[in-house]
XYZ file of C-alpha atoms in Angstrom:
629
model
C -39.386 39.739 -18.829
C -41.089 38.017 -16.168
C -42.318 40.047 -12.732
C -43.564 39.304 -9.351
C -46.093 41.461 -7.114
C -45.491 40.719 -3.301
C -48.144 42.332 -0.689
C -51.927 43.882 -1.439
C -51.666 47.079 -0.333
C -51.818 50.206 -2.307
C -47.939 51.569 -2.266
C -47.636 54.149 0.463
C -44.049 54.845 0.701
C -43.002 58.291 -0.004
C -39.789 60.339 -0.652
C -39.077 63.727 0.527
C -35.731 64.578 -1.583
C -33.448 62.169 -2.439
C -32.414 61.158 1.123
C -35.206 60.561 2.829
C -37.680 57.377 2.651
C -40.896 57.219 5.043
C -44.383 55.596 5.136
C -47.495 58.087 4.819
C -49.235 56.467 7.606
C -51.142 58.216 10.822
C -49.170 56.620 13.066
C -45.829 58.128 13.978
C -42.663 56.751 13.140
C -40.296 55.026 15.985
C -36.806 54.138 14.386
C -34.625 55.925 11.498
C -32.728 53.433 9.492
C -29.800 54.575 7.736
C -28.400 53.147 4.502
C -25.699 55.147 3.044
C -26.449 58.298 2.312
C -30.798 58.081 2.443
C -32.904 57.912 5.681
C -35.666 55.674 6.323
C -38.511 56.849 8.490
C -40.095 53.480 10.134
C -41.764 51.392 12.237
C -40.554 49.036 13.988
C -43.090 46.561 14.571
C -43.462 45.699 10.405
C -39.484 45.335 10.418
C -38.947 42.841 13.588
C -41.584 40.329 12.674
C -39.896 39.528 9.455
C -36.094 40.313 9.621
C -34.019 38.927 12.505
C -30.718 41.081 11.863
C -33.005 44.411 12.668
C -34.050 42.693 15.578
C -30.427 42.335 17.010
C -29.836 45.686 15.923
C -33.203 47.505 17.343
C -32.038 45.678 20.347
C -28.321 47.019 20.455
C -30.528 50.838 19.418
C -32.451 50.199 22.860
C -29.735 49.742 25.209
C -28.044 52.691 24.008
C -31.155 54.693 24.031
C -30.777 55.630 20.593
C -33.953 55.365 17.808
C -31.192 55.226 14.438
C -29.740 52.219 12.955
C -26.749 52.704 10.692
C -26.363 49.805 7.932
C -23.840 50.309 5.182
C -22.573 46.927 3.708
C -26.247 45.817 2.714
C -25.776 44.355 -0.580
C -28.009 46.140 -3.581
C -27.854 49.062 -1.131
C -31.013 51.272 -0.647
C -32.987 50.552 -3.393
C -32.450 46.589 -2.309
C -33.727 47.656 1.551
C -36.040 49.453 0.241
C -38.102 46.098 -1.477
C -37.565 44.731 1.954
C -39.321 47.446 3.452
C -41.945 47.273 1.542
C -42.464 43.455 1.588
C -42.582 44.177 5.720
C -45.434 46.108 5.436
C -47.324 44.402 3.289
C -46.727 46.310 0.365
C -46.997 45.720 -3.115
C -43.073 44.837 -4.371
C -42.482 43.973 -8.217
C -39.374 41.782 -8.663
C -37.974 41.327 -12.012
C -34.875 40.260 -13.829
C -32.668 43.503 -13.121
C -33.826 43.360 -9.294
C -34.406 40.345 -8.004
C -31.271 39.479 -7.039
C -30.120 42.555 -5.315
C -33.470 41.717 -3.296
C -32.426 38.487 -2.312
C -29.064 39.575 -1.798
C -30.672 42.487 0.725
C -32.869 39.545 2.247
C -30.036 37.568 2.894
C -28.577 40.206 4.736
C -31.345 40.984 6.584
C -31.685 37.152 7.646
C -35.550 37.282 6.481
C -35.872 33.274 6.909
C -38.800 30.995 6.880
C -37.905 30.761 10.901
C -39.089 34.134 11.841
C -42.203 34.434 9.446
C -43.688 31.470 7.196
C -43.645 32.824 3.501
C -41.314 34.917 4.664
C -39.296 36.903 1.345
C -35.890 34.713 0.781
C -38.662 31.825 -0.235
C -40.738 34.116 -2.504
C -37.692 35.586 -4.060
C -36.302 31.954 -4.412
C -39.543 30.220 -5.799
C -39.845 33.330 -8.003
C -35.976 32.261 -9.543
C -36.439 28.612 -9.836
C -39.996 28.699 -11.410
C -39.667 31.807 -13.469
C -36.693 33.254 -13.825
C -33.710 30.398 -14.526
C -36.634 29.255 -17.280
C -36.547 32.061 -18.926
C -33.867 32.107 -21.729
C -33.038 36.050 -21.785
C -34.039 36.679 -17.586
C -31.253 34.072 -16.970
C -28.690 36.210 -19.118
C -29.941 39.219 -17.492
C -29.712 38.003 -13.884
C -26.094 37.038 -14.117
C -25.225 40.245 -15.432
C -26.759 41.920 -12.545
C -24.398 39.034 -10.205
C -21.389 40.908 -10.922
C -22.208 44.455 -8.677
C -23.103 41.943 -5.746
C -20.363 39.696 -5.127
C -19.638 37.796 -2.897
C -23.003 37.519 -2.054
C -24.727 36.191 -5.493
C -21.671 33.670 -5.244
C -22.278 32.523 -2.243
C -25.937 31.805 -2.757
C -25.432 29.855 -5.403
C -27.364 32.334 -7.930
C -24.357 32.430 -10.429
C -24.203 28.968 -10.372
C -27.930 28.567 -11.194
C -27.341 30.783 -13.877
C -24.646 29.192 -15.504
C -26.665 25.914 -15.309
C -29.354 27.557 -16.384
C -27.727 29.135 -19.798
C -25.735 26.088 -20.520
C -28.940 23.655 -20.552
C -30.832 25.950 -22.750
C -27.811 26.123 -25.378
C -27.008 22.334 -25.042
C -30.508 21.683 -25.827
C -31.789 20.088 -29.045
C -32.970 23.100 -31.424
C -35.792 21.417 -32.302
C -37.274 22.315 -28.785
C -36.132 25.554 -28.539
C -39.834 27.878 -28.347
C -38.193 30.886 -26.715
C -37.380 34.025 -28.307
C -33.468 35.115 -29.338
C -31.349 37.704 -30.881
C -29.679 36.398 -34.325
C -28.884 39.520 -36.540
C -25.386 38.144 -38.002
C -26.558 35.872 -40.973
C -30.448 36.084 -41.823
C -32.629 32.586 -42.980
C -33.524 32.202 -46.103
C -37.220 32.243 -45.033
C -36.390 35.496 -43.244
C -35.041 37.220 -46.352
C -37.943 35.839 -48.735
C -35.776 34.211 -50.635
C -36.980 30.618 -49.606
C -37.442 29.016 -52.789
C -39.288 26.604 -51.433
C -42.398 29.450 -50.420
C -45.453 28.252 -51.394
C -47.179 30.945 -49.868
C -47.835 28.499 -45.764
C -45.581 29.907 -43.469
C -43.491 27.269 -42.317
C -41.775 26.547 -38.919
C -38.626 28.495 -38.872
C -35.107 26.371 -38.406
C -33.499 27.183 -35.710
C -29.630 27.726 -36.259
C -26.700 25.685 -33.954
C -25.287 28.809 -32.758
C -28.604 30.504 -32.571
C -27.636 31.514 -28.920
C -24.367 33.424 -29.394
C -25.342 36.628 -29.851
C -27.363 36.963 -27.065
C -23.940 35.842 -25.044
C -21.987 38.452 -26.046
C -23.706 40.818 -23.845
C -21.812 39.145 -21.198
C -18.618 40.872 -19.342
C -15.288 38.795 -20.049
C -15.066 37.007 -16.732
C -18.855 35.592 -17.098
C -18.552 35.316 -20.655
C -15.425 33.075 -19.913
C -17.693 31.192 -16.970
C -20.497 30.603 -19.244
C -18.438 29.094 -22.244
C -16.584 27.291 -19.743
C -20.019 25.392 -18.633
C -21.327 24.660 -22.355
C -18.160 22.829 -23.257
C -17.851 20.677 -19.991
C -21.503 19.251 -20.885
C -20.105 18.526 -24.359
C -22.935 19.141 -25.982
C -22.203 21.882 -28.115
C -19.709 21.072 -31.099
C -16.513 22.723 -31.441
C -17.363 24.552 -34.825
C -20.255 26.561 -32.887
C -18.031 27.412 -30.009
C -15.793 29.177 -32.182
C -18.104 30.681 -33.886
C -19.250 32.335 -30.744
C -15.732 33.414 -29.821
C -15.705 34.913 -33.350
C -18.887 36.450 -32.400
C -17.860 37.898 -28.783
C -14.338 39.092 -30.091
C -16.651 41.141 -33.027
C -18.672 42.619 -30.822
C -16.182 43.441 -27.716
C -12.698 44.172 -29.667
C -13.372 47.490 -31.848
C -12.078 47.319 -35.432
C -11.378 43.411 -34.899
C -12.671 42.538 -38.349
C -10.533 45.268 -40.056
C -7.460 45.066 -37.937
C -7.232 46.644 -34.671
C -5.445 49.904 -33.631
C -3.542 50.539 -30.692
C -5.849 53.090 -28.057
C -9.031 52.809 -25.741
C -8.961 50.372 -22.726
C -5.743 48.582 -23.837
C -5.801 46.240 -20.269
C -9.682 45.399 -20.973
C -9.326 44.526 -24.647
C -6.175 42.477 -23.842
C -7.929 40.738 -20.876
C -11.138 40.136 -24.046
C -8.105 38.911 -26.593
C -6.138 36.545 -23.540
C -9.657 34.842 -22.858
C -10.602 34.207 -26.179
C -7.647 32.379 -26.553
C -7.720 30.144 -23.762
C -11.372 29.649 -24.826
C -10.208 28.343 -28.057
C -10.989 24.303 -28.495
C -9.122 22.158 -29.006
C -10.167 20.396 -31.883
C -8.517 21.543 -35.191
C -10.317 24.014 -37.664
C -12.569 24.982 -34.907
C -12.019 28.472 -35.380
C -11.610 29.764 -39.125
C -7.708 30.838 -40.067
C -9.011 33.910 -40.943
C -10.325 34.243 -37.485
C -6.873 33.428 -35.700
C -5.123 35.708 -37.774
C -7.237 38.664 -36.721
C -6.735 37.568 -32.804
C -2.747 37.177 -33.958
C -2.785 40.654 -34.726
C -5.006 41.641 -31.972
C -2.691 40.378 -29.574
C 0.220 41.645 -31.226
C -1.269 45.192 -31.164
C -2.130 45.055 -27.457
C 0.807 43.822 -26.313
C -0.743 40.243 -24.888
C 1.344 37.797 -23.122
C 4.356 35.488 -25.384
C 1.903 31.947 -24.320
C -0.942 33.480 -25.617
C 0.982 34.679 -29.010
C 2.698 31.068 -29.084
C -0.745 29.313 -28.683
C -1.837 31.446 -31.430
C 1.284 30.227 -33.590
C 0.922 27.002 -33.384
C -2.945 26.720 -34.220
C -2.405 28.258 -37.175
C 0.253 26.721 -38.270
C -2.233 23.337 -38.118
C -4.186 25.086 -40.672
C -2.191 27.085 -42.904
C -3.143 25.929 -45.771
C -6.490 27.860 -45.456
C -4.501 30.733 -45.024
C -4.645 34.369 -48.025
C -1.598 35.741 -48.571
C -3.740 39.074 -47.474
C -3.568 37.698 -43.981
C -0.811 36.860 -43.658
C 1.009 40.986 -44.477
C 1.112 41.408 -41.208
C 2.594 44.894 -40.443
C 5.776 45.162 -39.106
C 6.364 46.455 -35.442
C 7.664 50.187 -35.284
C 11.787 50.696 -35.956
C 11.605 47.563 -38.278
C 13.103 49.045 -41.589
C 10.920 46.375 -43.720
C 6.842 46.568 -44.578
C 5.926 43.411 -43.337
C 6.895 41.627 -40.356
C 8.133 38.465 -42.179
C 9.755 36.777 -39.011
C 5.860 36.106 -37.890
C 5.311 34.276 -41.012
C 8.272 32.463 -41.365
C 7.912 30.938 -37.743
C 4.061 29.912 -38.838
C 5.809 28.294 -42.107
C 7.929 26.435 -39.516
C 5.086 25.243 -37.198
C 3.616 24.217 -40.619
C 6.506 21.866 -41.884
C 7.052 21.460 -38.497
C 3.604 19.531 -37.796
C 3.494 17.719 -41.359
C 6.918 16.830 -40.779
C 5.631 14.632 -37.582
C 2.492 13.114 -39.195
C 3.554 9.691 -41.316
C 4.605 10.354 -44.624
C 4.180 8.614 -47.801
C 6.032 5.722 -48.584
C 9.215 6.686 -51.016
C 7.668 5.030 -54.281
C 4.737 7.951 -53.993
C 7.147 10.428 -53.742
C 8.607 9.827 -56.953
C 5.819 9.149 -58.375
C 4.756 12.630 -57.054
C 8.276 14.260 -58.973
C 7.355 12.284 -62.077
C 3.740 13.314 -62.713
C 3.334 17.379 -61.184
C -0.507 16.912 -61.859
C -0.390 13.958 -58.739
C -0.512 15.670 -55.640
C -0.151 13.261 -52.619
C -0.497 16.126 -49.786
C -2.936 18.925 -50.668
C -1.841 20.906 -47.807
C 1.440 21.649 -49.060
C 0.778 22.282 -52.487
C -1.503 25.285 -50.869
C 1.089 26.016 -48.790
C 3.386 26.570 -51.665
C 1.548 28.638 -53.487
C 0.707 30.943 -50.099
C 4.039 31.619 -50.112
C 5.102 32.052 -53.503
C 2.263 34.555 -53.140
C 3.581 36.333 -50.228
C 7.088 36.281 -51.751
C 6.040 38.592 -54.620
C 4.122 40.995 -52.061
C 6.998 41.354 -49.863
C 9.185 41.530 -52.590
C 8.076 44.918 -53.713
C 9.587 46.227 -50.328
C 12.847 48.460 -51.636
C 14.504 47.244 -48.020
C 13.483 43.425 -47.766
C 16.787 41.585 -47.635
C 17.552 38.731 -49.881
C 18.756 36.632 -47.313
C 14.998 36.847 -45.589
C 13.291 36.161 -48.961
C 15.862 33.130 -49.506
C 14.780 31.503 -45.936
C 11.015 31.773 -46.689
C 11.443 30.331 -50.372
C 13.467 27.541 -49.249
C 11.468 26.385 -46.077
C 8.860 25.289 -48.486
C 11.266 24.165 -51.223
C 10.744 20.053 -50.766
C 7.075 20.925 -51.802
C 6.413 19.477 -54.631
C 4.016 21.789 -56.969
C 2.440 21.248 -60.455
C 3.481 25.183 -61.645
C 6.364 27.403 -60.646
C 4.904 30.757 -62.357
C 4.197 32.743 -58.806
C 7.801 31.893 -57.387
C 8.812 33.285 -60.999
C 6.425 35.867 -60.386
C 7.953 36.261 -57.334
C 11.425 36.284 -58.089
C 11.134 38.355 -60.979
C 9.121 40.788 -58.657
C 12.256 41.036 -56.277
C 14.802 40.786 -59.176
C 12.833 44.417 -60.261
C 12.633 46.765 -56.998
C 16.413 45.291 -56.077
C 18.151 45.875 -58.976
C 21.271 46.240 -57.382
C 21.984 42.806 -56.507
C 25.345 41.444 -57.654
C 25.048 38.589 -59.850
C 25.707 35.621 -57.035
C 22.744 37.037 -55.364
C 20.785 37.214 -59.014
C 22.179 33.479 -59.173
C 20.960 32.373 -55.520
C 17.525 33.509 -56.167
C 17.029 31.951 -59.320
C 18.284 28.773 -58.261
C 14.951 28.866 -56.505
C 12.599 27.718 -59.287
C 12.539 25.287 -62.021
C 12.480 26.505 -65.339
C 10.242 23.261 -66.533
C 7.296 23.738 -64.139
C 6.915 26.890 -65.977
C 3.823 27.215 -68.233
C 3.819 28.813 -71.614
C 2.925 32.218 -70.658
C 5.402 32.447 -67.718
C 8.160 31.579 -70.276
C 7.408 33.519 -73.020
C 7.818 36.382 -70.619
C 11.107 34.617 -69.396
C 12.479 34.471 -72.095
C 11.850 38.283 -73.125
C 13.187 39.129 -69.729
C 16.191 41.270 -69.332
C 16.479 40.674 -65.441
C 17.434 36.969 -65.428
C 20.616 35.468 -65.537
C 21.963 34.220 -68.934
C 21.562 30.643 -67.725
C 17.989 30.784 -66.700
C 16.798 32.318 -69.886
C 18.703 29.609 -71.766
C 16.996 26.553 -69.690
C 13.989 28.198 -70.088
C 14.148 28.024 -74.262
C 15.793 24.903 -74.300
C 12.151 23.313 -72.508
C 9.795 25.517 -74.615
C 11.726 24.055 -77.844
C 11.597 20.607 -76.049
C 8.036 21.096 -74.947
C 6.835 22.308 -78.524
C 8.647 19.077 -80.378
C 7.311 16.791 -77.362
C 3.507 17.401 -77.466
C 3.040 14.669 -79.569
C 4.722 12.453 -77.935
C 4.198 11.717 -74.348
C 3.308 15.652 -73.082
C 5.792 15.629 -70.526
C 8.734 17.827 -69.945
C 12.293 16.003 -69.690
C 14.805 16.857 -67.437
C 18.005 19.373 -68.530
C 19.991 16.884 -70.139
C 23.978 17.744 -68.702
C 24.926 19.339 -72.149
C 22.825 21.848 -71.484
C 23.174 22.400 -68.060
C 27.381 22.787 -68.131
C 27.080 24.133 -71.832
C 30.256 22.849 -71.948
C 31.996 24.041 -75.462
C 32.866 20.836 -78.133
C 37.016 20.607 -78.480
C 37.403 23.266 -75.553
C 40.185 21.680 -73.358
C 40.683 25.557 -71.646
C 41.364 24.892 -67.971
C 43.044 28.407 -67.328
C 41.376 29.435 -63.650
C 40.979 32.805 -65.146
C 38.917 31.325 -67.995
C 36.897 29.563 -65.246
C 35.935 32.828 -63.325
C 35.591 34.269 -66.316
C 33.019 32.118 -67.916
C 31.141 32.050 -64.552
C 30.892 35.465 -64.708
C 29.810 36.145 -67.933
C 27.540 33.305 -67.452
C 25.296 34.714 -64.916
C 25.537 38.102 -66.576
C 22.147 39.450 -67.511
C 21.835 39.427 -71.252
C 21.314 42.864 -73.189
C 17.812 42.824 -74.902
C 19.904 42.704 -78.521
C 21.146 38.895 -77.339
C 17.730 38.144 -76.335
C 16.582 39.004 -79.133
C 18.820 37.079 -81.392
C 18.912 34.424 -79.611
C 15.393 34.142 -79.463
C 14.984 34.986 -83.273
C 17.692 31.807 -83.814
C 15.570 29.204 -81.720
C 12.220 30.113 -83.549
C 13.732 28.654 -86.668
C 14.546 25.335 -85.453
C 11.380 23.676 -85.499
C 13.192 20.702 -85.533
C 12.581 19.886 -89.307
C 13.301 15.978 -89.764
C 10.565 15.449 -86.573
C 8.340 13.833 -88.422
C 11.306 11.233 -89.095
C 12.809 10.976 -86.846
C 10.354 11.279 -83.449
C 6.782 11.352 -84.553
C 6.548 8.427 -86.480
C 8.590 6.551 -83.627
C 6.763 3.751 -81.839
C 7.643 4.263 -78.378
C 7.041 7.257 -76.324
C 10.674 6.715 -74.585
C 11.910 6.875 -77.685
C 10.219 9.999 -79.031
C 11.049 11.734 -75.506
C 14.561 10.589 -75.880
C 15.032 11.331 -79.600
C 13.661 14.807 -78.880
C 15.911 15.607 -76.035
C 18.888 14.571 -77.544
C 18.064 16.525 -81.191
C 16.730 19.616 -78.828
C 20.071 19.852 -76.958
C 22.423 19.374 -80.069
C 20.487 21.909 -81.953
C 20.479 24.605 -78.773
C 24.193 23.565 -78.231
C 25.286 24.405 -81.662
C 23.000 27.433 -81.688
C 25.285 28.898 -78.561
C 28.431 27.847 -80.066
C 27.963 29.576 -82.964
C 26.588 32.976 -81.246
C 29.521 34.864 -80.157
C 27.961 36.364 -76.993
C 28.493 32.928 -75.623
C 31.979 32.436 -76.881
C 33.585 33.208 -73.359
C 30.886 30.569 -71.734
C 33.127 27.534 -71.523
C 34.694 26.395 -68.639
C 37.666 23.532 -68.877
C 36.570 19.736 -68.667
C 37.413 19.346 -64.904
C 34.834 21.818 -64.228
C 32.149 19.809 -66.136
C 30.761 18.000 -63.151
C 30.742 20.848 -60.796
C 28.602 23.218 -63.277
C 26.417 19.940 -64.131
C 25.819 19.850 -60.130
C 25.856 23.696 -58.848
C 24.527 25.192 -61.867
C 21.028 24.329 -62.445
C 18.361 26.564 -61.681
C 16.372 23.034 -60.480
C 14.873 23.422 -56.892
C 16.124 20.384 -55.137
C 12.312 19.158 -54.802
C 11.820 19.157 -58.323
C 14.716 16.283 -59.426
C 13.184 14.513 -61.691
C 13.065 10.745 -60.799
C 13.683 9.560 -64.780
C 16.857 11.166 -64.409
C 17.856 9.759 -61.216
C 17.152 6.436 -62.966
C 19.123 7.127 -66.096
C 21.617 5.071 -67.547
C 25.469 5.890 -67.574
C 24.883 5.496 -71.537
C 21.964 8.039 -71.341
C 24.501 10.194 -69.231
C 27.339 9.595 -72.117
C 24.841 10.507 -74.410
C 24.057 14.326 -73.132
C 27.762 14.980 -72.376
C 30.460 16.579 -74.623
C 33.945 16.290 -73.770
């Protein structure tokens, strides 16, 4: 804190109460100032030689034969008039940080210019700011503060101004240079902890931080805060990263319970003025401000009510960065009279803005997509695989919620269904999560939600429990051993998973030439029937013997890895087709040979992201080859 003494003498002013000012002197007093509510017992010779407004009104006090001036609009009020005073008569005045501008404010007033006395106190005060003050790092933040309770006048006379400039040089500034002490309590050194492993016992100079000045900001009301920020990015000094940090910073210290989540109460039109501000603060550049951090203002703003641009902004920024997104943050409550948890309409428009911006950006040429489909391990946009995976976490949280429709989880599933991902186990997770509090879905609904995944991105684990699974249609838990027997007689070979071949995904029956459209409906139905643990059982008891005995001859000793992939999908299917022909829980499965093509088209449980590309290549033969009629 810097200070200024003006004047020699010893102080001689006195109080009597708290309304009345006067000057222990011999000589009597000839004029009674009035300033609000307190009296001033003076002299008038002291006050005319230095301030030309009391001569104009000790001259209007003469003609009227009156010895009392009234002044009320003095800016800093009596404590400001009183410094005045004092400087008049040659008192001893100490200006600091907290006063200083109410004094030159009150001097302003009182038209104390260099034109009535040389040295007179508007140049003291103002040599005092420029060559002490505005230097000083903290006095500068302090000073504006103090700007706010004297408006217009600190406005006008360009001290706010000075102040921003003032602020905005010293954070713009290299850190190397910065000498002057600040506040930085958030995250301590390394040096400052005595953990520096590099102590050898010399202090060294400390590093100074990039955002070492943020804290010190946040002292700052909104409107200046907004003012101040305003001035460090228009010198473009500062990056982006650091001014976001300092939002962060501001929103932690202004908004309470920001970091947990706020609650509705206190000064709702302050906190949404904070929350509004922050917002428009935001920069522009991407990933300037953490997800994490946007979803807490998100939610802020939702709480307090804040305007629909605001919200939109908020949308769309973190839509640009999903992907660093936790499925934590994005259970965002739902608003009161919702019958769901969560509000899932929130995160389904943020999945939009998503696919929404990646959809505009170039994609990759065609060639990498497929080669994307053949080889899950190859991922050719990062983003989206995380993306994926957000949701297919999010999916299993919401789907514990006894009142989420199916029609909501659907939309959310399939807005991220052209995302090509190495593992389906959380959307299985997820399904099978949903399949378990709704157990009361009908079995096209069971059948729409399990079209959802694809039973060969599944890993071992997720299967075994598949296939033990009494929730899941008949057909899912079929696909699902018909690729662990595949997988199994394929490792090998060339370790990857082939495609449903179409006997397997019509099941059509060998000789059946039923086409009765009550046979249809009722193979359909029984179909997507969930199976009773006893047909599980068997039918996984049945599969666990075929370990596909002549493999040695007839795939492992092959000399082409087409050929052992091919050889091993084609003995696979035959044995799993006989297998179901001969159980008799599957004896009402087939459907008439017209209806081959529809089943082999409309009843996979493939996502349509996951087609494989081999088997969009495949040969009519190949096709032949997979097919009984």
């Amino acid at each position: 804190m810097k200070f200024m003494k003006l004047g020699s003498k010893p102080d001689s002013f006195q109080t009597d109460g708290d309304n009345i000012r006067y000057v222990a002197t011999e000589l009597a007093t000839d004029i009674v100032v009035n300033v609000a509510d307190v009296k001033f017992y003076l002299h008038k010779f002291p006050l005319l030689s230095r301030s030309a407004r009391l001569q104009k009104l000790v001259a209007i006090t003469n003609e009227e034969n009156n010895d009392e001036i009234h002044i009320h609009e003095i800016p800093g009020g009596p404590s400001a008039f009183e410094i005045c005073v004092k400087f008049c008569y040659g008192m001893t005045v100490t200006l600091n940080a907290y006063n200083v501008v109410a004094a030159r404010c009150a001097a302003e007033y009182l038209e104390m210019y260099e034109t009535i006395e040389k040295g007179n106190l508007i140049y003291k005060i103002d040599v005092f700011l420029n060559s002490s003050i505005f230097r000083s790092w903290k006095d500068s933040i302090i000073v504006l503060q103090t700007t706010k309770s004297l408006f217009p006048w600190s406005e006008e006379l360009k001290v706010v101004s000075h102040c921003l400039d003032s602020i905005a040089s010293k954070v713009s500034i290299d850190t190397s240079k910065i000498e002057w002490s600040y506040t930085y309590n958030r995250k301590k050194l390394p040096s400052e902890n005595g953990n520096d492993p590099h102590w050898n016992g010399v202090r060294k100079q400390q590093m100074v931080p990039k955002d070492w000045w943020v804290e010190d900001l946040c002292e700052l009301q909104i409107d200046l805060y907004k003012r101040v920020v305003t001035t460090i990015k228009t010198r473009g000094n500062v990056s982006s990263d650091v001014i976001g940090e300092a939002l962060k910073a501001y929103a932690s210290r202004r908004l309470p319970g920001f970091s947990k989540g706020m609650n509705q109460g206190g000064d709702t039109v302050k906190y949404r003025s904070v929350v509004e501000t922050i917002i428009w603060l935001l920069p522009t550049e991407k990933s300037s401000a953490s997800c994490s951090f946007l979803f807490k203002l998100l939610q802020a703003a939702i709480v307090l009510e804040c305007g629909e641009m605001g919200r939109r902004e908020l949308m769309r920024r973190i839509g640009q960065q999903l992907e660093e997104a936790t499925v934590a943050e994005l259970l965002i409550r739902a608003p009161a009279g919702k019958t769901t948890i969560y509000d899932t309409e929130i995160v389904q428009d943020l999945i939009e803005e998503f696919v929404k911006q990646k959809s505009a950006k170039t994609d990759c040429p065609v060639e990498n997509d497929f080669q994307d489909i053949r080889s899950p391990g190859f991922v050719s946009d990062a983003s989206k695989v995380k993306v994926a995976k957000l949701v297919d976490g999010y999916l299993a949280e919401i789907g514990r919620d006894p009142n989420l429709p199916l029609s909501k989880f659907l939309d959310l599933a399939e807005l991220v269904s052209s995302f090509s991902r190495p593992s389906h186990d959380g959307l299985y997770r997820a399904i099978d999560m949903y399949l378990k509090e709704h157990p009361g879905i009908n079995k096209s609904e069971r059948k729409r939600i399990c079209r959802l995944m694809d039973c060969k991105k599944l890993s071992v684990d997720a299967c075994m429990h598949a296939v033990q699974n009494e929730r899941l249609p008949l057909r899912v838990v079929v696909q699902v051993l018909f690729f662990e027997q595949v997988r199994a007689t394929t490792s090998s070979g060339s370790g990857s998973t082939p495609d449903i071949p179409g006997s397997i995904r019509t099941l059509p029956p060998a000789g059946s030439n039923a086409s009765s459209r009550s046979a249809t409906t009722n193979t359909e139905e029984d179909w997507d029937s969930v199976p009773t643990a006893e047909e599980l059982k068997a039918l996984k008891g049945q599969l666990a013997t075929l370990r596909l005995r002549d493999e040695a001859r007839g795939v492992t000793n092959s000399n082409s890895n087409h050929d052992t992939k091919m050889n091993a999908e084609k003995l696979a299917a035959t044995k799993v087709k006989n297998l179901l022909i001969s159980k008799k829980i599957f004896s009402k499965l087939w459907s008439s040979k017209e209806r081959q093509s529809e089943n082999s088209s409309s009843d996979t449980s493939e996502s349509p992201a996951s087609t494989n590309a081999e088997e969009t290549k495949s040969t009519p033969s190949r096709s032949r080859r997979h097919s009984v009629s």
